[in-house]
XYZ file of C-alpha atoms in Angstrom:
672
model
C 110.902 -136.572 -21.132
C 109.223 -136.030 -24.501
C 105.395 -136.275 -25.169
C 103.458 -136.603 -28.177
C 100.012 -134.805 -27.269
C 98.225 -136.303 -30.195
C 99.074 -139.836 -29.579
C 98.532 -139.160 -25.720
C 95.041 -137.788 -26.598
C 94.202 -140.859 -28.957
C 95.364 -143.000 -25.707
C 93.113 -141.137 -23.277
C 90.234 -141.045 -26.011
C 90.238 -144.870 -25.861
C 87.942 -146.926 -27.648
C 85.316 -144.174 -27.841
C 87.697 -141.892 -29.862
C 85.435 -141.503 -32.689
C 82.575 -140.311 -30.161
C 84.597 -137.909 -28.681
C 85.950 -136.406 -31.776
C 82.616 -135.660 -33.390
C 81.094 -134.260 -30.147
C 84.184 -131.861 -29.928
C 83.419 -130.906 -33.613
C 79.795 -130.212 -33.064
C 80.059 -128.370 -29.846
C 82.775 -126.191 -31.488
C 80.214 -124.863 -34.212
C 78.774 -121.306 -33.960
C 75.496 -122.932 -32.706
C 76.930 -123.480 -29.446
C 79.345 -120.446 -28.997
C 79.696 -119.091 -25.334
C 78.109 -115.705 -25.205
C 80.194 -112.622 -24.409
C 78.369 -112.006 -21.006
C 76.144 -114.545 -19.185
C 72.475 -113.924 -20.402
C 69.450 -113.108 -18.110
C 67.887 -116.328 -16.748
C 65.099 -116.387 -18.834
C 67.075 -116.275 -21.948
C 69.746 -118.476 -20.757
C 66.944 -121.421 -20.188
C 65.651 -120.641 -23.608
C 69.083 -120.920 -24.990
C 69.940 -124.169 -23.254
C 66.635 -125.749 -24.455
C 67.479 -124.798 -27.934
C 70.747 -126.242 -27.878
C 69.670 -129.380 -26.279
C 67.340 -129.746 -29.111
C 70.020 -129.385 -31.668
C 71.989 -131.971 -29.651
C 69.212 -134.355 -29.608
C 68.824 -134.313 -33.562
C 72.558 -135.174 -33.776
C 71.853 -138.569 -31.778
C 74.497 -138.255 -29.367
C 72.728 -137.930 -26.066
C 70.405 -140.822 -26.813
C 73.208 -143.402 -27.878
C 72.338 -145.660 -24.646
C 68.767 -146.122 -26.033
C 68.331 -149.463 -27.929
C 68.270 -149.134 -32.006
C 64.702 -149.250 -32.528
C 64.231 -146.132 -30.163
C 66.754 -143.949 -31.600
C 69.940 -144.914 -30.135
C 72.637 -147.654 -30.693
C 72.332 -149.335 -27.354
C 75.761 -148.256 -26.438
C 75.947 -147.233 -22.954
C 79.888 -146.447 -22.835
C 79.657 -144.565 -26.076
C 76.831 -142.343 -24.244
C 78.927 -141.678 -21.314
C 81.789 -140.707 -23.652
C 79.526 -138.142 -25.464
C 78.213 -136.809 -22.061
C 81.979 -136.262 -20.728
C 82.857 -134.396 -23.858
C 79.657 -132.334 -23.503
C 80.918 -131.378 -20.071
C 83.679 -129.198 -21.643
C 81.119 -127.065 -22.797
C 78.371 -125.207 -21.035
C 77.402 -127.301 -18.045
C 73.860 -125.920 -17.719
C 73.416 -127.760 -21.099
C 75.093 -130.980 -19.792
C 72.921 -130.957 -16.882
C 69.724 -130.213 -18.972
C 70.689 -133.099 -21.412
C 71.459 -135.432 -18.235
C 68.069 -134.824 -16.872
C 66.404 -135.597 -20.048
C 68.129 -138.605 -21.553
C 69.773 -140.070 -18.312
C 67.545 -139.686 -15.613
C 64.167 -139.235 -17.359
C 64.990 -141.550 -20.544
C 67.203 -143.860 -18.065
C 64.149 -144.295 -15.605
C 61.776 -145.329 -18.596
C 64.369 -147.360 -20.063
C 65.508 -149.456 -16.829
C 62.524 -149.376 -14.892
C 59.698 -149.645 -17.561
C 58.911 -152.435 -19.939
C 58.181 -152.774 -23.711
C 54.927 -150.808 -23.620
C 56.664 -147.882 -22.236
C 59.509 -148.286 -24.490
C 57.438 -148.203 -27.281
C 55.141 -145.424 -26.180
C 57.971 -142.937 -24.966
C 61.694 -143.612 -25.821
C 61.836 -142.285 -29.171
C 59.815 -139.256 -28.193
C 62.362 -138.821 -25.125
C 65.288 -139.288 -27.651
C 63.951 -136.454 -30.044
C 62.906 -134.243 -27.155
C 59.426 -134.355 -28.453
C 58.659 -135.084 -24.827
C 60.725 -133.106 -22.214
C 60.696 -135.010 -19.015
C 61.740 -134.952 -15.319
C 62.957 -137.079 -12.849
C 61.141 -136.754 -9.503
C 62.785 -138.237 -6.911
C 64.208 -135.854 -4.111
C 61.519 -134.284 -1.767
C 61.700 -131.224 0.244
C 62.050 -133.318 3.578
C 63.729 -136.377 2.158
C 66.655 -135.498 0.001
C 68.973 -138.527 0.373
C 66.647 -140.874 2.446
C 64.665 -141.893 -0.972
C 63.192 -144.836 0.741
C 61.188 -142.783 2.999
C 59.711 -140.213 0.238
C 56.063 -139.178 1.307
C 54.440 -138.879 -1.948
C 51.884 -141.555 -2.412
C 50.323 -143.459 -5.445
C 47.154 -145.222 -4.205
C 45.525 -147.786 -6.456
C 41.718 -146.966 -6.991
C 40.099 -150.466 -7.565
C 36.874 -148.755 -8.782
C 38.628 -146.969 -11.633
C 41.648 -148.934 -12.237
C 43.623 -145.672 -11.728
C 46.622 -144.550 -9.600
C 45.956 -141.546 -7.275
C 49.230 -139.339 -6.798
C 49.009 -137.413 -3.720
C 51.484 -134.930 -1.980
C 50.285 -135.180 1.667
C 52.424 -132.623 3.422
C 54.884 -129.876 2.236
C 57.828 -131.648 3.084
C 56.518 -134.051 0.405
C 57.012 -131.984 -2.446
C 59.100 -132.908 -5.139
C 61.890 -130.417 -5.025
C 65.048 -129.052 -7.132
C 63.660 -131.098 -10.061
C 65.421 -130.487 -13.338
C 63.313 -129.429 -16.358
C 60.299 -128.969 -13.997
C 59.870 -125.292 -14.128
C 59.771 -124.558 -17.779
C 59.993 -127.340 -20.118
C 58.992 -130.762 -18.772
C 55.888 -132.475 -19.791
C 56.072 -135.535 -17.866
C 57.655 -136.845 -14.710
C 58.774 -140.093 -13.561
C 57.630 -139.871 -9.870
C 58.958 -141.731 -7.242
C 56.423 -142.599 -4.622
C 54.918 -144.945 -1.972
C 52.624 -147.499 -3.918
C 49.655 -148.318 -1.717
C 47.647 -151.335 -3.120
C 44.529 -152.573 -1.008
C 45.505 -150.324 1.763
C 48.828 -151.841 2.050
C 51.986 -149.978 1.375
C 54.303 -151.617 -1.094
C 57.355 -149.443 -0.929
C 58.816 -147.057 -3.303
C 58.006 -147.219 -7.120
C 58.140 -144.793 -10.111
C 55.150 -143.673 -12.027
C 54.747 -141.749 -15.188
C 52.666 -138.381 -14.413
C 51.826 -135.703 -16.947
C 52.688 -132.405 -15.402
C 51.634 -130.088 -18.223
C 49.075 -129.876 -20.830
C 49.578 -129.356 -24.436
C 49.665 -125.554 -23.966
C 52.171 -125.657 -21.479
C 50.112 -124.991 -18.550
C 50.062 -127.236 -15.275
C 47.996 -130.399 -15.677
C 44.921 -130.595 -13.645
C 45.966 -131.386 -9.955
C 49.545 -130.454 -10.664
C 51.044 -127.302 -8.860
C 54.518 -126.179 -10.429
C 56.788 -123.525 -8.800
C 60.109 -122.367 -9.889
C 62.883 -122.673 -7.533
C 64.687 -119.627 -8.988
C 68.148 -118.705 -9.523
C 70.855 -120.785 -7.984
C 74.631 -120.655 -7.133
C 75.207 -121.983 -10.721
C 73.626 -124.037 -13.433
C 70.999 -121.293 -14.131
C 70.238 -122.606 -17.479
C 68.493 -125.403 -16.049
C 65.014 -124.938 -15.149
C 64.699 -126.510 -11.581
C 61.342 -126.514 -10.041
C 59.237 -127.937 -7.431
C 56.145 -130.204 -7.836
C 53.065 -131.068 -5.876
C 50.214 -133.375 -6.624
C 46.618 -133.165 -5.539
C 44.501 -136.189 -6.583
C 46.241 -136.567 -9.917
C 44.920 -139.529 -11.628
C 46.726 -141.610 -14.053
C 46.154 -145.149 -15.815
C 47.512 -148.444 -14.762
C 50.134 -148.443 -17.600
C 51.699 -145.399 -15.876
C 53.473 -147.728 -13.376
C 57.049 -148.397 -14.294
C 56.624 -152.203 -14.037
C 59.778 -154.114 -14.439
C 60.037 -155.181 -11.025
C 56.351 -154.955 -9.898
C 52.975 -154.699 -11.369
C 49.323 -154.014 -10.558
C 47.126 -156.405 -12.499
C 43.789 -155.304 -13.940
C 42.106 -156.842 -11.018
C 44.199 -154.955 -8.606
C 46.510 -157.625 -7.539
C 50.300 -156.599 -6.611
C 52.952 -158.653 -8.213
C 56.696 -158.555 -8.034
C 59.683 -161.120 -9.114
C 61.454 -159.849 -5.933
C 59.305 -160.394 -2.801
C 61.644 -158.357 -0.221
C 60.906 -154.778 -0.419
C 64.382 -153.627 0.340
C 65.675 -155.895 -1.989
C 63.419 -154.638 -4.567
C 64.164 -151.053 -3.617
C 67.826 -151.458 -3.999
C 67.577 -153.253 -7.040
C 65.489 -150.646 -8.654
C 68.223 -147.971 -7.631
C 71.028 -149.908 -8.924
C 69.670 -149.766 -12.491
C 70.079 -146.095 -12.182
C 74.068 -146.341 -11.580
C 74.706 -144.681 -14.876
C 73.750 -141.190 -13.333
C 76.518 -141.382 -10.929
C 78.981 -142.674 -13.548
C 77.952 -139.675 -15.467
C 78.445 -137.222 -12.913
C 81.774 -138.408 -11.934
C 82.920 -138.237 -15.549
C 81.613 -134.616 -16.033
C 83.520 -133.588 -12.965
C 86.672 -134.981 -14.301
C 86.258 -133.279 -17.524
C 85.406 -129.844 -15.805
C 88.612 -130.377 -13.767
C 90.577 -131.021 -17.008
C 89.068 -127.710 -18.304
C 90.205 -125.817 -15.372
C 93.575 -127.182 -15.223
C 94.021 -126.651 -19.071
C 93.195 -122.812 -18.304
C 95.326 -122.607 -15.221
C 98.628 -124.372 -16.718
C 98.514 -122.684 -19.962
C 98.305 -119.397 -18.090
C 100.781 -120.535 -15.827
C 103.342 -121.295 -18.523
C 102.804 -117.818 -20.000
C 102.285 -115.466 -17.318
C 105.473 -113.923 -16.157
C 106.568 -112.923 -12.635
C 109.396 -112.147 -10.830
C 112.807 -113.768 -11.138
C 116.516 -113.478 -10.462
C 118.086 -110.170 -9.850
C 118.879 -108.356 -13.235
C 116.982 -111.058 -15.170
C 113.917 -111.326 -16.982
C 110.484 -112.453 -14.974
C 109.915 -116.061 -15.092
C 106.798 -117.958 -16.127
C 104.730 -118.832 -12.962
C 105.070 -122.539 -13.598
C 108.880 -122.162 -13.010
C 108.313 -121.592 -9.522
C 107.843 -124.807 -7.213
C 104.736 -123.263 -5.325
C 103.017 -123.017 -8.456
C 104.086 -126.334 -9.662
C 103.035 -127.883 -6.414
C 99.516 -126.200 -6.659
C 98.795 -127.849 -10.158
C 100.948 -130.686 -11.126
C 99.814 -133.165 -8.366
C 96.313 -132.045 -9.286
C 97.068 -132.877 -12.860
C 98.488 -136.201 -12.054
C 95.213 -137.164 -9.935
C 93.140 -135.959 -12.700
C 94.935 -138.411 -14.951
C 94.534 -141.073 -12.338
C 90.676 -140.374 -11.978
C 90.480 -140.452 -15.845
C 91.660 -144.294 -15.748
C 89.467 -145.081 -12.874
C 86.503 -143.554 -14.798
C 87.375 -145.459 -18.030
C 87.354 -148.751 -15.864
C 83.889 -147.991 -14.266
C 82.545 -147.120 -17.887
C 83.860 -150.334 -19.243
C 82.039 -152.268 -16.384
C 78.684 -150.242 -16.812
C 78.879 -151.080 -20.661
C 79.644 -154.670 -19.824
C 76.889 -155.008 -17.267
C 74.304 -152.913 -18.732
C 75.207 -152.636 -22.196
C 76.183 -155.357 -24.404
C 74.867 -158.070 -22.101
C 71.298 -156.772 -22.034
C 71.183 -154.747 -19.000
C 72.745 -157.107 -16.720
C 70.361 -159.955 -16.670
C 73.181 -162.491 -17.527
C 75.513 -160.956 -14.831
C 75.536 -162.046 -11.199
C 74.066 -159.750 -8.672
C 77.710 -159.630 -7.068
C 79.042 -157.867 -10.210
C 76.107 -155.258 -10.265
C 76.821 -154.424 -6.441
C 80.323 -154.080 -7.075
C 79.636 -151.846 -10.029
C 77.525 -149.611 -7.731
C 80.097 -149.545 -4.911
C 82.874 -148.521 -7.301
C 80.647 -145.760 -9.193
C 79.516 -144.327 -5.779
C 83.048 -144.308 -4.399
C 84.638 -142.766 -7.465
C 81.795 -140.169 -8.028
C 82.343 -139.001 -4.446
C 86.181 -138.610 -4.961
C 85.842 -137.070 -8.430
C 83.497 -134.522 -7.370
C 85.460 -133.389 -4.199
C 88.516 -133.429 -6.447
C 86.828 -131.002 -8.878
C 85.812 -128.424 -6.192
C 89.165 -128.444 -4.749
C 90.943 -128.295 -8.057
C 88.900 -125.584 -9.603
C 89.435 -123.311 -6.659
C 93.271 -124.099 -6.860
C 93.021 -123.292 -10.537
C 91.178 -119.869 -9.649
C 93.506 -118.873 -7.184
C 96.682 -119.803 -9.232
C 95.374 -117.308 -12.143
C 94.938 -114.345 -9.646
C 92.892 -111.827 -10.590
C 92.555 -113.004 -14.293
C 91.085 -116.456 -12.784
C 88.385 -114.106 -10.864
C 87.011 -112.664 -14.396
C 83.947 -114.274 -15.508
C 85.562 -114.099 -19.236
C 88.087 -116.844 -18.139
C 85.335 -119.335 -16.929
C 86.874 -120.448 -13.772
C 84.159 -118.792 -11.758
C 81.620 -120.434 -13.799
C 83.132 -123.720 -13.413
C 83.253 -123.429 -9.424
C 79.902 -122.308 -9.516
C 78.361 -124.812 -11.828
C 80.320 -128.103 -10.430
C 79.728 -127.336 -6.856
C 76.369 -129.167 -6.659
C 78.209 -132.147 -7.997
C 79.203 -133.217 -4.677
C 75.573 -133.454 -3.348
C 73.549 -134.347 -6.345
C 73.136 -137.979 -7.753
C 74.185 -138.733 -4.162
C 75.582 -136.896 -1.249
C 79.251 -137.702 -1.393
C 79.303 -138.417 2.431
C 76.450 -140.765 2.069
C 77.801 -142.309 -0.818
C 81.102 -143.390 0.894
C 78.952 -144.735 3.645
C 77.617 -146.981 0.964
C 80.838 -148.030 0.059
C 81.977 -148.770 3.645
C 78.739 -150.842 3.964
C 79.713 -153.070 1.023
C 83.508 -153.390 2.473
C 82.212 -154.329 5.986
C 79.455 -156.731 4.925
C 81.167 -158.532 1.914
C 77.867 -158.140 0.235
C 76.000 -160.444 2.193
C 72.250 -160.804 1.162
C 70.973 -160.295 4.435
C 72.314 -156.907 4.869
C 69.844 -155.224 2.370
C 67.328 -155.845 5.285
C 68.751 -153.220 7.244
C 68.628 -149.526 6.910
C 71.464 -147.404 6.298
C 72.304 -146.753 10.289
C 71.601 -150.529 11.105
C 74.950 -151.311 9.644
C 76.467 -152.050 13.045
C 73.749 -154.422 14.103
C 74.809 -156.909 11.118
C 78.611 -156.279 11.822
C 78.259 -158.843 14.837
C 76.975 -161.601 12.777
C 78.611 -161.184 9.372
C 80.937 -158.509 8.721
C 83.269 -159.008 11.436
C 83.797 -162.492 10.203
C 84.157 -161.188 6.605
C 86.680 -158.588 7.574
C 88.984 -160.448 9.959
C 88.090 -164.148 9.732
C 91.608 -164.948 8.668
C 93.035 -164.161 11.903
C 92.098 -162.339 14.741
C 92.920 -159.093 16.838
C 96.541 -157.931 16.641
C 97.469 -161.067 14.387
C 95.561 -159.575 11.406
C 97.525 -156.437 11.620
C 101.001 -158.156 11.834
C 99.869 -160.085 8.739
C 99.263 -157.075 6.846
C 102.346 -155.483 8.186
C 104.414 -158.494 6.820
C 102.478 -159.258 3.661
C 101.508 -155.848 2.251
C 104.214 -153.267 2.999
C 107.821 -153.973 3.089
C 109.584 -153.380 6.412
C 110.172 -149.999 7.699
C 113.674 -150.767 8.257
C 114.429 -151.533 4.552
C 115.420 -148.784 2.316
C 112.559 -149.325 -0.414
C 112.727 -146.991 -3.438
C 109.672 -144.576 -3.124
C 109.128 -144.804 -6.866
C 108.866 -148.752 -6.468
C 105.396 -149.353 -7.502
C 104.740 -152.372 -5.389
C 105.882 -150.212 -2.293
C 103.306 -147.784 -3.283
C 100.669 -150.221 -3.891
C 101.604 -152.053 -0.557
C 101.098 -148.751 1.526
C 97.700 -148.200 -0.104
C 96.484 -151.643 0.479
C 97.775 -151.608 4.168
C 95.917 -148.482 4.876
C 92.723 -149.786 3.446
C 92.971 -152.979 5.194
C 94.007 -151.747 8.533
C 91.524 -148.851 8.712
C 88.868 -151.253 7.657
C 89.576 -154.051 10.196
C 89.787 -151.249 12.714
C 86.492 -149.931 11.869
C 84.967 -153.637 12.333
C 86.730 -153.954 15.694
C 85.379 -150.530 16.925
C 81.873 -151.526 15.876
C 82.278 -154.877 17.362
C 83.387 -153.232 20.707
C 80.420 -150.940 20.698
C 77.876 -153.576 19.817
C 79.083 -155.859 22.805
C 78.260 -153.325 25.381
C 74.949 -154.036 27.428
C 72.134 -152.244 25.694
C 73.998 -151.002 22.737
C 71.909 -149.585 20.275
C 72.985 -150.252 16.601
C 72.106 -146.855 15.308
C 74.082 -144.983 18.028
C 76.900 -147.454 17.506
C 77.258 -146.932 13.812
C 76.605 -143.116 14.214
C 79.680 -143.096 16.521
C 81.692 -145.038 14.230
C 80.889 -142.892 11.027
C 84.268 -140.988 11.149
C 85.819 -144.266 10.998
C 83.956 -145.763 8.213
C 84.219 -142.995 5.966
C 88.110 -143.018 6.147
C 88.032 -146.742 5.406
C 85.804 -145.940 2.582
C 88.273 -143.112 0.988
C 91.273 -145.655 1.510
C 89.386 -148.220 -0.472
C 88.524 -145.855 -3.408
C 92.079 -144.472 -3.758
C 93.559 -147.986 -3.790
C 91.151 -149.052 -6.641
C 92.262 -145.634 -8.474
C 95.928 -146.351 -8.164
C 95.310 -149.870 -9.453
C 93.555 -148.447 -12.341
C 96.212 -146.234 -13.224
C 98.761 -149.127 -13.131
C 96.413 -151.131 -15.429
C 96.298 -148.457 -18.075
C 99.942 -147.946 -17.856
C 100.102 -151.653 -18.832
C 98.012 -151.005 -21.994
C 100.699 -148.346 -23.394
C 102.801 -149.694 -26.039
C 104.732 -146.741 -26.923
C 107.701 -146.567 -24.655
C 107.761 -142.686 -24.363
C 104.099 -142.483 -23.480
C 104.559 -145.274 -20.915
C 107.554 -143.753 -19.318
C 105.454 -140.301 -19.099
C 102.465 -142.054 -17.458
C 104.934 -143.676 -15.207
C 105.895 -140.673 -13.807
C 102.364 -139.183 -13.494
C 101.323 -142.158 -11.482
C 104.237 -141.875 -9.077
C 103.125 -137.977 -8.648
C 99.586 -139.387 -8.038
C 100.638 -142.070 -5.708
C 103.430 -140.054 -3.595
C 101.009 -137.063 -3.375
C 98.444 -139.081 -1.721
C 100.842 -140.690 0.599
C 102.066 -137.181 1.307
C 98.916 -135.837 2.185
C 98.450 -138.509 4.460
C 101.647 -138.973 5.841
C 100.789 -138.216 9.410
C 98.608 -141.556 9.550
C 101.584 -143.513 8.241
C 103.936 -142.132 10.437
C 101.245 -142.742 13.356
C 101.081 -146.546 12.321
C 104.918 -146.787 12.151
C 104.757 -147.272 8.044
C 106.765 -144.108 7.225
C 109.657 -142.806 9.207
C 110.159 -139.234 9.714
C 113.138 -139.599 7.377
C 110.928 -141.206 4.844
C 108.267 -138.663 5.180
C 110.790 -135.977 4.170
C 111.999 -138.269 1.353
C 108.455 -138.160 -0.001
C 108.312 -134.304 0.051
C 111.621 -134.035 -1.875
C 110.184 -136.885 -4.304
C 107.148 -135.097 -5.009
C 109.233 -131.781 -5.601
C 111.284 -133.535 -8.000
C 108.468 -135.239 -9.888
C 106.844 -131.742 -10.253
C 109.953 -130.417 -11.841
C 110.510 -133.148 -14.095
C 106.958 -132.911 -15.336
C 106.771 -129.117 -15.767
C 108.542 -129.226 -19.246
C 105.531 -131.416 -20.444
C 102.929 -129.858 -18.528
C 101.405 -127.920 -21.391
C 101.277 -131.011 -23.667
C 99.702 -132.774 -20.577
C 96.436 -130.553 -20.962
C 96.646 -130.324 -24.568
C 96.242 -133.952 -24.573
C 92.895 -133.594 -23.180
C 91.935 -132.474 -26.621
C 89.660 -129.550 -25.439
C 88.980 -127.222 -28.386
C 89.637 -123.674 -28.091
C 85.854 -122.949 -28.732
C 84.926 -124.838 -25.904
C 87.638 -123.648 -23.486
C 86.923 -119.850 -24.207
C 89.062 -118.414 -21.732
C 91.180 -115.577 -23.213
C 94.018 -116.215 -20.641
C 94.467 -119.641 -21.981
C 94.482 -118.333 -25.587
C 97.547 -115.929 -25.779
C 97.065 -113.053 -28.040
C 93.457 -114.364 -28.842
C 95.214 -117.003 -30.999
C 94.231 -120.613 -31.126
C 96.552 -122.998 -29.548
C 96.226 -125.647 -32.020
C 93.509 -127.789 -30.481
C 90.509 -126.331 -32.334
C 88.384 -128.847 -34.028
C 88.281 -129.035 -37.735
C 85.400 -127.585 -39.682
C 82.596 -130.127 -40.157
C 80.806 -128.318 -42.753
C 77.124 -126.561 -42.776
C 75.158 -129.502 -41.094
C 75.756 -131.137 -38.100
C 76.400 -134.672 -38.371
C 74.379 -137.521 -36.671
C 76.718 -139.628 -34.346
C 74.378 -142.567 -34.757
C 74.695 -142.546 -38.535
C 78.426 -142.089 -38.359
C 79.093 -145.072 -35.739
C 76.804 -147.186 -37.915
C 78.680 -146.340 -41.213
C 82.061 -146.944 -39.793
C 80.904 -150.181 -37.929
C 80.197 -150.825 -34.381
C 83.645 -152.507 -34.141
C 85.234 -149.242 -33.477
C 83.759 -149.274 -29.965
C 85.462 -151.235 -27.469
């Protein structure tokens, strides 16, 4: 099976190829070179800040902002830029993510024109470094219960920001310890003695000379497991006063005479609508995790193709990738990474459609936005868990060399570990996916807390899931319609067969979870919280099954877009390896539910082995197609003899280009 890595790279780069190419070229310049040894934390933070300013001048990080504020209004292009940056220093990535994605995104999506005019251009240029102050010491994922307050003072026409308890301190806040000058603070808004729920308010945290503003306490969180180029800090507010315009008022305002107004009357609906506009953060983190996984696999597969160990008696040693165990370690993970790439491509396209070209989603139905939020949450969880698992496998596959700092796998492990918990704890995110599956996006569900899900299942979700039939009949329908009979000798490489098994698993587990919730709630004195808590294991399995089905379908859709016959054939085999590896991983479940016999389970293993052997000759081409320049990979074990592998970016001259100007010159029609 032949592959043209250049053609494959162009296919992977998709509609944002020009953005990715220029980002690769810029990041390959000496200004972004990896130091020979990790610098001390203070110097590292300074270096990351310097590089963030260089990037800001190129226009890449702020592509999502409207044109009049230094961007292009291209959400998809901004995500592509961010994903490419993830092949470089991940501290720089997170620093930019905080500044442009979180802080800038909050001002952009939660503010109105007066905020855009006052701040967006300064945020885009890094003239105004900022923070996104949401998480609190005592309320990490439970944002709706944050304790920080913003109380309207009718006498002065100001909001008074207060941290009432130690647990209410804003914690782990990126950009806070060193550079931030302003924070978007999420707090309970109190007007006329009445709490109006969580809102975001812009609060200056430092004076012009860099010292903490009056009433603001700033603490340095210190060194972390990774990402030590990011200055995470802790914030506390004591009677800090800000004017009325500091409230980001897209969804609610306080008038000059102290009247609270909102176009969304329901507090819970308003809260979830507000959070929904910030979905690009989860999309970005998922994409960054996939990019980091690509870097790790490129290092490990190149090393495995060149490092020789053992072999037949009286023969030369063989490359590690010739051994089945080594193929098994790396190639299914590579196939899954390709699958996640195409699933991410789908999510980015939806994000751009809903929040980009169509004016931030006003013209789109609420259902579309919720579907995007659900898909982004599920993909972020699976992609970041995959990164954590795969980078560890790559480290082990490279032996002692993989443990050396210079080969970057330890750095990738440490820096991506937090991806599983920031921008949403993965387990919580999968519960959000399960919630949407169980309710069918019923409007009333937003009025319930995360653990009140079960109470709603009785009246709505149960009917949504199994209204077409009841009890055992639904399982029989799924068996008949979705999966060919286990008595038939179906080809494991038949795509419909694979899809049928993925769909059967999802619907079977989902309907089973609904039945389990229904039984629990039918008991006398049932507590919805306890019922849902007891079923968490089940709903999480349902969410995982749902996400993997979507990933497989996105891979299939990508194959349909491939015009070249050889390229299409290669993608078909990669898709087979992803699908069969996932089925093999969960084969006990399929056997337990009589969808795969013991004979078929053994066939799965043989098929995965055969696919790994068949893809081994193209393994290096498959990682070369990720297009990671040697300057960014910067791992000696991936560069034999210190020589470049041929994926180095071309010289772009003495002056770094401005991505915004390039895109305007070639025309925005190049962006899909």
